CSV table of N, CA and C in Angstrom, one decimal:
chain,number,residue,atom,x,y,z
D,11,MET,N,1.0,-1.3,0.2
D,11,MET,CA,0.1,-0.2,-0.1
D,11,MET,C,0.9,1.4,0.1
D,12,LYS,N,0.4,2.2,-0.8
D,12,LYS,CA,1.5,3.4,-1.0
D,12,LYS,C,1.1,4.3,0.3
D,13,PRO,N,2.1,4.8,0.8
D,13,PRO,CA,1.9,5.8,2.2
D,13,PRO,C,0.9,6.7,2.1
D,14,GLU,N,0.4,7.3,1.0
D,14,GLU,CA,-0.8,8.4,0.8
D,14,GLU,C,-2.2,7.3,0.8
D,15,ASP,N,-2.2,6.3,0.4
D,15,ASP,CA,-3.1,5.4,0.6
D,15,ASP,C,-3.5,5.1,2.0
D,16,ALA,N,-2.2,4.7,2.7
D,16,ALA,CA,-2.1,4.2,4.1
D,16,ALA,C,-2.9,5.6,5.1
D,17,ARG,N,-2.2,6.7,4.6
D,17,ARG,CA,-2.6,8.0,5.4
D,17,ARG,C,-4.2,7.9,5.3
D,18,GLU,N,-4.8,8.1,4.0
D,18,GLU,CA,-6.1,8.2,3.7
D,18,GLU,C,-7.0,7.1,4.4
D,19,ARG,N,-6.6,5.8,4.6
D,19,ARG,CA,-7.2,4.8,5.3
D,19,ARG,C,-7.2,5.1,6.8
D,20,ILE,N,-6.2,5.3,7.2
D,20,ILE,CA,-6.0,5.9,8.7
D,20,ILE,C,-7.0,6.9,9.1
D,21,HIS,N,-7.0,7.7,8.2
D,21,HIS,CA,-7.7,9.1,8.4
D,21,HIS,C,-9.0,8.6,8.3
D,22,LYS,N,-9.3,8.0,7.9
D,22,LYS,CA,-10.8,7.1,7.7
D,22,LYS,C,-11.1,6.4,9.0
D,23,LEU,N,-10.2,5.7,9.3
D,23,LEU,CA,-10.6,4.8,10.3
D,23,LEU,C,-10.8,5.9,11.7
D,24,LEU,N,-9.9,6.4,11.8
D,24,LEU,CA,-10.1,7.7,13.1
D,24,LEU,C,-11.2,8.6,12.8
D,25,VAL,N,-11.6,9.0,11.8
D,25,VAL,CA,-13.2,9.5,11.7
D,25,VAL,C,-14.2,8.6,12.0
D,26,THR,N,-13.9,7.8,11.4
D,26,THR,CA,-14.9,6.6,11.8
D,26,THR,C,-15.2,6.1,13.6
D,27,GLY,N,-14.1,6.2,14.0
D,27,GLY,CA,-14.1,6.0,15.5
D,27,GLY,C,-14.8,7.2,16.1
D,28,ASP,N,-14.4,8.3,15.7
D,28,ASP,CA,-14.7,9.5,16.4
D,28,ASP,C,-16.3,9.7,16.1
D,29,ASN,N,-16.9,9.2,14.8
D,29,ASN,CA,-18.1,9.3,14.7
D,29,ASN,C,-19.0,8.4,15.2
D,30,ARG,N,-18.6,7.0,15.7
D,30,ARG,CA,-19.4,6.1,16.3
D,30,ARG,C,-19.0,6.4,17.9
D,31,LEU,N,-18.0,7.2,18.3
D,31,LEU,CA,-18.3,7.9,19.7
D,31,LEU,C,-19.5,8.6,19.8
D,32,LYS,N,-19.5,9.3,19.1
D,32,LYS,CA,-20.5,10.6,18.9
D,32,LYS,C,-21.8,9.9,18.9
D,33,GLN,N,-22.2,8.9,18.1
D,33,GLN,CA,-23.2,8.5,17.9
D,33,GLN,C,-23.7,7.3,18.7
D,34,GLY,N,-22.6,7.0,20.1
D,34,GLY,CA,-23.3,6.4,20.9
D,34,GLY,C,-22.8,4.8,20.9
D,35,VAL,N,-22.3,4.6,19.7
D,35,VAL,CA,-22.0,2.9,19.3
D,35,VAL,C,-21.0,2.5,20.4
D,36,ALA,N,-21.5,1.3,20.5
D,36,ALA,CA,-20.6,0.3,21.7
D,36,ALA,C,-18.9,0.7,21.6
D,37,PRO,N,-18.4,0.5,22.6
D,37,PRO,CA,-16.8,1.2,22.8
D,37,PRO,C,-16.4,0.2,22.3
D,38,GLU,N,-16.8,-0.9,22.3
D,38,GLU,CA,-15.7,-2.1,21.7
D,38,GLU,C,-15.5,-1.5,20.3
D,39,LYS,N,-16.6,-1.2,19.5
D,39,LYS,CA,-16.8,-0.7,18.3
D,39,LYS,C,-15.7,0.4,17.8
D,40,VAL,N,-15.8,1.4,18.6
D,40,VAL,CA,-15.0,2.8,18.5
D,40,VAL,C,-13.4,2.1,18.6
D,41,ARG,N,-13.1,1.5,19.7
D,41,ARG,CA,-11.9,1.1,19.9
D,41,ARG,C,-11.3,0.3,18.9
D,42,GLN,N,-12.4,-0.6,18.3
D,42,GLN,CA,-11.6,-1.6,17.5
D,42,GLN,C,-11.1,-0.4,15.9
D,43,SER,N,-12.1,0.4,15.7
D,43,SER,CA,-11.6,1.6,14.8
D,43,SER,C,-10.3,2.1,14.8
D,44,TYR,N,-10.2,2.6,16.2
D,44,TYR,CA,-8.7,3.2,16.5
D,44,TYR,C,-7.7,2.4,16.2
D,45,GLU,N,-8.0,1.1,16.9
D,45,GLU,CA,-6.7,-0.1,17.0
D,45,GLU,C,-6.6,-0.4,15.5
D,46,GLN,N,-7.3,-0.5,14.3
D,46,GLN,CA,-7.1,-0.6,13.3
D,46,GLN,C,-6.4,0.4,12.7
D,47,ALA,N,-6.6,1.4,13.0
D,47,ALA,CA,-5.8,2.6,12.5
D,47,ALA,C,-4.4,2.7,12.8
D,48,LEU,N,-4.1,2.4,14.2
D,48,LEU,CA,-3.0,2.0,14.7
D,48,LEU,C,-2.2,0.9,13.9
D,49,GLU,N,-2.7,-0.4,13.9
D,49,GLU,CA,-2.1,-1.4,13.0
D,49,GLU,C,-1.8,-0.8,11.7
D,50,LEU,N,-2.6,-0.2,10.9
D,50,LEU,CA,-2.3,-0.1,9.7
D,50,LEU,C,-1.1,0.9,9.5
D,51,ALA,N,-1.1,1.8,10.7
D,51,ALA,CA,0.0,3.0,10.7
D,51,ALA,C,1.4,2.1,10.7
D,52,ARG,N,1.3,1.0,11.9
D,52,ARG,CA,2.3,0.4,12.3
D,52,ARG,C,3.1,-0.2,10.9
D,53,GLU,N,2.0,-0.8,10.3
D,53,GLU,CA,2.4,-1.9,9.0
D,53,GLU,C,3.2,-0.5,7.6
D,54,ALA,N,2.3,0.5,7.9
D,54,ALA,CA,3.0,1.6,6.8
D,54,ALA,C,3.9,2.2,7.0
D,55,GLY,N,4.5,1.8,8.4
D,55,GLY,CA,5.8,3.0,8.8
D,55,GLY,C,5.5,4.1,9.4
D,56,LEU,N,4.2,4.4,9.9
D,56,LEU,CA,3.7,5.7,10.1
D,56,LEU,C,3.4,5.7,11.5
D,57,GLU,N,3.6,4.7,12.6
D,57,GLU,CA,3.4,4.6,13.7
D,57,GLU,C,3.4,5.7,14.7
D,58,GLU,N,5.0,6.3,14.6
D,58,GLU,CA,5.2,7.5,15.1
D,58,GLU,C,4.5,8.5,15.2
D,59,SER,N,3.8,8.9,14.1
D,59,SER,CA,2.8,10.0,14.2
D,59,SER,C,1.6,9.6,14.4
D,60,VAL,N,1.2,8.7,14.3
D,60,VAL,CA,-0.5,8.2,14.3
D,60,VAL,C,-0.8,7.8,15.9
D,61,ARG,N,0.3,7.2,16.6
D,61,ARG,CA,0.2,6.6,17.9
D,61,ARG,C,-0.2,7.6,18.9
D,62,PRO,N,0.1,8.8,19.0
D,62,PRO,CA,-0.4,10.0,19.8
D,62,PRO,C,-1.7,10.3,19.7
D,63,LEU,N,-2.4,10.0,18.4
D,63,LEU,CA,-3.6,10.5,18.1
D,63,LEU,C,-4.5,9.5,18.6
D,64,VAL,N,-4.1,8.6,18.5
D,64,VAL,CA,-4.7,7.1,18.9
D,64,VAL,C,-4.8,7.3,20.3
D,65,GLU,N,-3.7,7.4,21.0
D,65,GLU,CA,-3.4,7.3,22.5
D,65,GLU,C,-4.9,8.2,23.2
D,66,VAL,N,-4.8,9.3,22.9
D,66,VAL,CA,-5.7,10.3,23.3
D,66,VAL,C,-6.9,9.9,22.8
D,67,ARG,N,-7.6,9.2,21.7
D,67,ARG,CA,-8.9,9.0,21.6
D,67,ARG,C,-9.2,7.8,22.5
D,68,LEU,N,-8.1,6.7,22.7
D,68,LEU,CA,-8.2,5.7,23.8
D,68,LEU,C,-8.4,6.1,25.2
D,69,ALA,N,-7.6,7.2,25.4
D,69,ALA,CA,-7.8,7.5,26.8
D,69,ALA,C,-9.2,8.1,27.0
D,70,ASP,N,-9.6,9.0,26.1
D,70,ASP,CA,-10.9,9.7,26.0
D,70,ASP,C,-12.3,8.6,26.3
D,71,LEU,N,-11.8,7.5,25.6
D,71,LEU,CA,-12.6,6.1,25.3
D,71,LEU,C,-12.9,5.7,26.8
D,72,GLU,N,-11.7,5.8,27.2
D,72,GLU,CA,-11.7,5.1,28.8
D,72,GLU,C,-12.4,6.0,29.8
D,73,ARG,N,-12.5,7.3,29.7
D,73,ARG,CA,-12.9,8.6,30.6
D,73,ARG,C,-14.6,8.4,30.5
D,74,LEU,N,-14.7,8.2,29.3
D,74,LEU,CA,-16.0,8.5,28.8
D,74,LEU,C,-16.9,7.2,29.2
D,75,ALA,N,-16.1,6.0,29.5
D,75,ALA,CA,-16.8,4.6,29.8
D,75,ALA,C,-17.4,5.0,30.9
D,76,PRO,N,-18.9,4.0,31.3
D,76,PRO,CA,-19.7,3.7,32.1
D,76,PRO,C,-19.0,3.6,33.5
D,77,GLY,N,-19.4,4.3,34.5
D,77,GLY,CA,-18.5,3.7,35.6
D,77,GLY,C,-17.5,4.7,35.9
D,78,SER,N,-16.9,5.3,34.8
D,78,SER,CA,-15.8,6.3,35.2
D,78,SER,C,-16.2,7.3,35.8
D,79,PRO,N,-15.3,8.1,36.8
D,79,PRO,CA,-15.6,9.2,37.3
D,79,PRO,C,-15.7,10.5,36.4
D,80,PRO,N,-16.6,11.2,37.2
D,80,PRO,CA,-17.0,12.5,36.1
D,80,PRO,C,-15.8,13.2,35.9
D,81,PRO,N,-15.4,14.1,35.2
D,81,PRO,CA,-14.3,14.7,34.7
D,81,PRO,C,-14.0,16.0,35.7
D,82,GLU,N,-12.7,16.2,35.7
D,82,GLU,CA,-12.5,17.4,36.7
D,82,GLU,C,-13.2,18.4,36.6
D,83,PRO,N,-13.7,19.5,37.3
D,83,PRO,CA,-14.3,20.9,36.7
D,83,PRO,C,-13.1,21.7,36.1
D,84,PRO,N,-13.2,22.9,35.2
D,84,PRO,CA,-12.0,23.4,34.9
D,84,PRO,C,-11.6,24.6,36.2
D,85,ALA,N,-10.1,24.6,36.4
D,85,ALA,CA,-9.6,25.3,37.4
D,85,ALA,C,-9.9,26.8,37.1
D,86,PRO,N,-10.4,27.4,38.1
D,86,PRO,CA,-10.9,28.9,37.8
D,86,PRO,C,-9.7,30.0,37.4
Protein backbone atom coordinates (compact mmCIF):
# COMPACT_ATOMS: atom_id res chain seq x y z
CA MET A 1 0.00 0.00 0.00
CA LYS A 2 1.33 3.41 -0.94
CA PRO A 3 1.94 5.82 1.96
CA GLU A 4 -0.69 8.28 0.73
CA ASP A 5 -3.26 5.45 0.49
CA ALA A 6 -2.35 4.31 4.00
CA ARG A 7 -2.70 7.86 5.33
CA GLU A 8 -6.14 8.20 3.77
CA ARG A 9 -7.29 4.85 5.19
CA ILE A 10 -5.92 5.72 8.64
CA HIS A 11 -7.74 9.07 8.53
CA LYS A 12 -10.99 7.33 7.60
CA LEU A 13 -10.61 4.86 10.47
CA LEU A 14 -9.97 7.65 12.97
CA VAL A 15 -12.99 9.60 11.72
CA THR A 16 -15.11 6.45 11.83
CA GLY A 17 -14.11 5.90 15.45
CA ASP A 18 -14.85 9.52 16.30
CA ASN A 19 -18.26 9.33 14.63
CA ARG A 20 -19.09 6.07 16.37
CA LEU A 21 -18.20 7.66 19.69
CA LYS A 22 -20.44 10.68 19.01
CA GLN A 23 -23.30 8.41 17.93
CA GLY A 24 -23.12 6.31 21.08
CA VAL A 25 -22.01 3.10 19.36
CA ALA A 26 -20.64 0.36 21.62
CA PRO A 27 -17.20 1.28 22.98
CA GLU A 28 -15.78 -1.99 21.60
CA LYS A 29 -16.60 -0.86 18.05
CA VAL A 30 -15.06 2.56 18.66
CA ARG A 31 -11.91 0.96 20.07
CA GLN A 32 -11.78 -1.41 17.09
CA SER A 33 -11.65 1.51 14.63
CA TYR A 34 -8.85 3.22 16.54
CA GLU A 35 -6.85 0.02 16.91
CA GLN A 36 -7.22 -0.76 13.19
CA ALA A 37 -5.88 2.70 12.40
CA LEU A 38 -2.87 2.10 14.64
CA GLU A 39 -2.20 -1.33 13.14
CA LEU A 40 -2.34 0.07 9.61
CA ALA A 41 -0.01 2.88 10.65
CA ARG A 42 2.41 0.31 12.08
CA GLU A 43 2.37 -1.67 8.82
CA ALA A 44 2.89 1.49 6.74
CA GLY A 45 5.74 2.79 8.92
CA LEU A 46 3.64 5.70 10.20
CA GLU A 47 3.20 4.57 13.79
CA GLU A 48 5.26 7.39 15.29
CA SER A 49 2.91 10.05 13.92
CA VAL A 50 -0.36 8.17 14.47
CA ARG A 51 0.18 6.59 17.90
CA PRO A 52 -0.25 9.88 19.86
CA LEU A 53 -3.57 10.53 18.10
CA VAL A 54 -4.84 7.05 18.89
CA GLU A 55 -3.62 7.17 22.49
CA VAL A 56 -5.56 10.39 23.14
CA ARG A 57 -8.70 8.90 21.64
CA LEU A 58 -8.38 5.67 23.62
CA ALA A 59 -7.83 7.65 26.83
CA ASP A 60 -10.99 9.66 26.09
CA LEU A 61 -12.87 6.45 25.42
CA GLU A 62 -11.79 5.07 28.80
CA ARG A 63 -12.71 8.33 30.51
CA LEU A 64 -16.19 8.26 28.96
CA ALA A 65 -16.81 4.60 29.81
CA PRO A 66 -19.71 3.89 32.15
CA GLY A 67 -18.56 3.84 35.73
CA SER A 68 -15.72 6.26 35.11
CA PRO A 69 -15.51 9.18 37.49
CA PRO A 70 -16.83 12.46 36.12
CA PRO A 71 -14.26 14.82 34.60
CA GLU A 72 -12.61 17.36 36.87
CA PRO A 73 -14.14 20.84 36.64
CA PRO A 74 -11.92 23.45 34.99
CA ALA A 75 -9.67 25.41 37.28
CA PRO A 76 -10.88 28.97 38.01
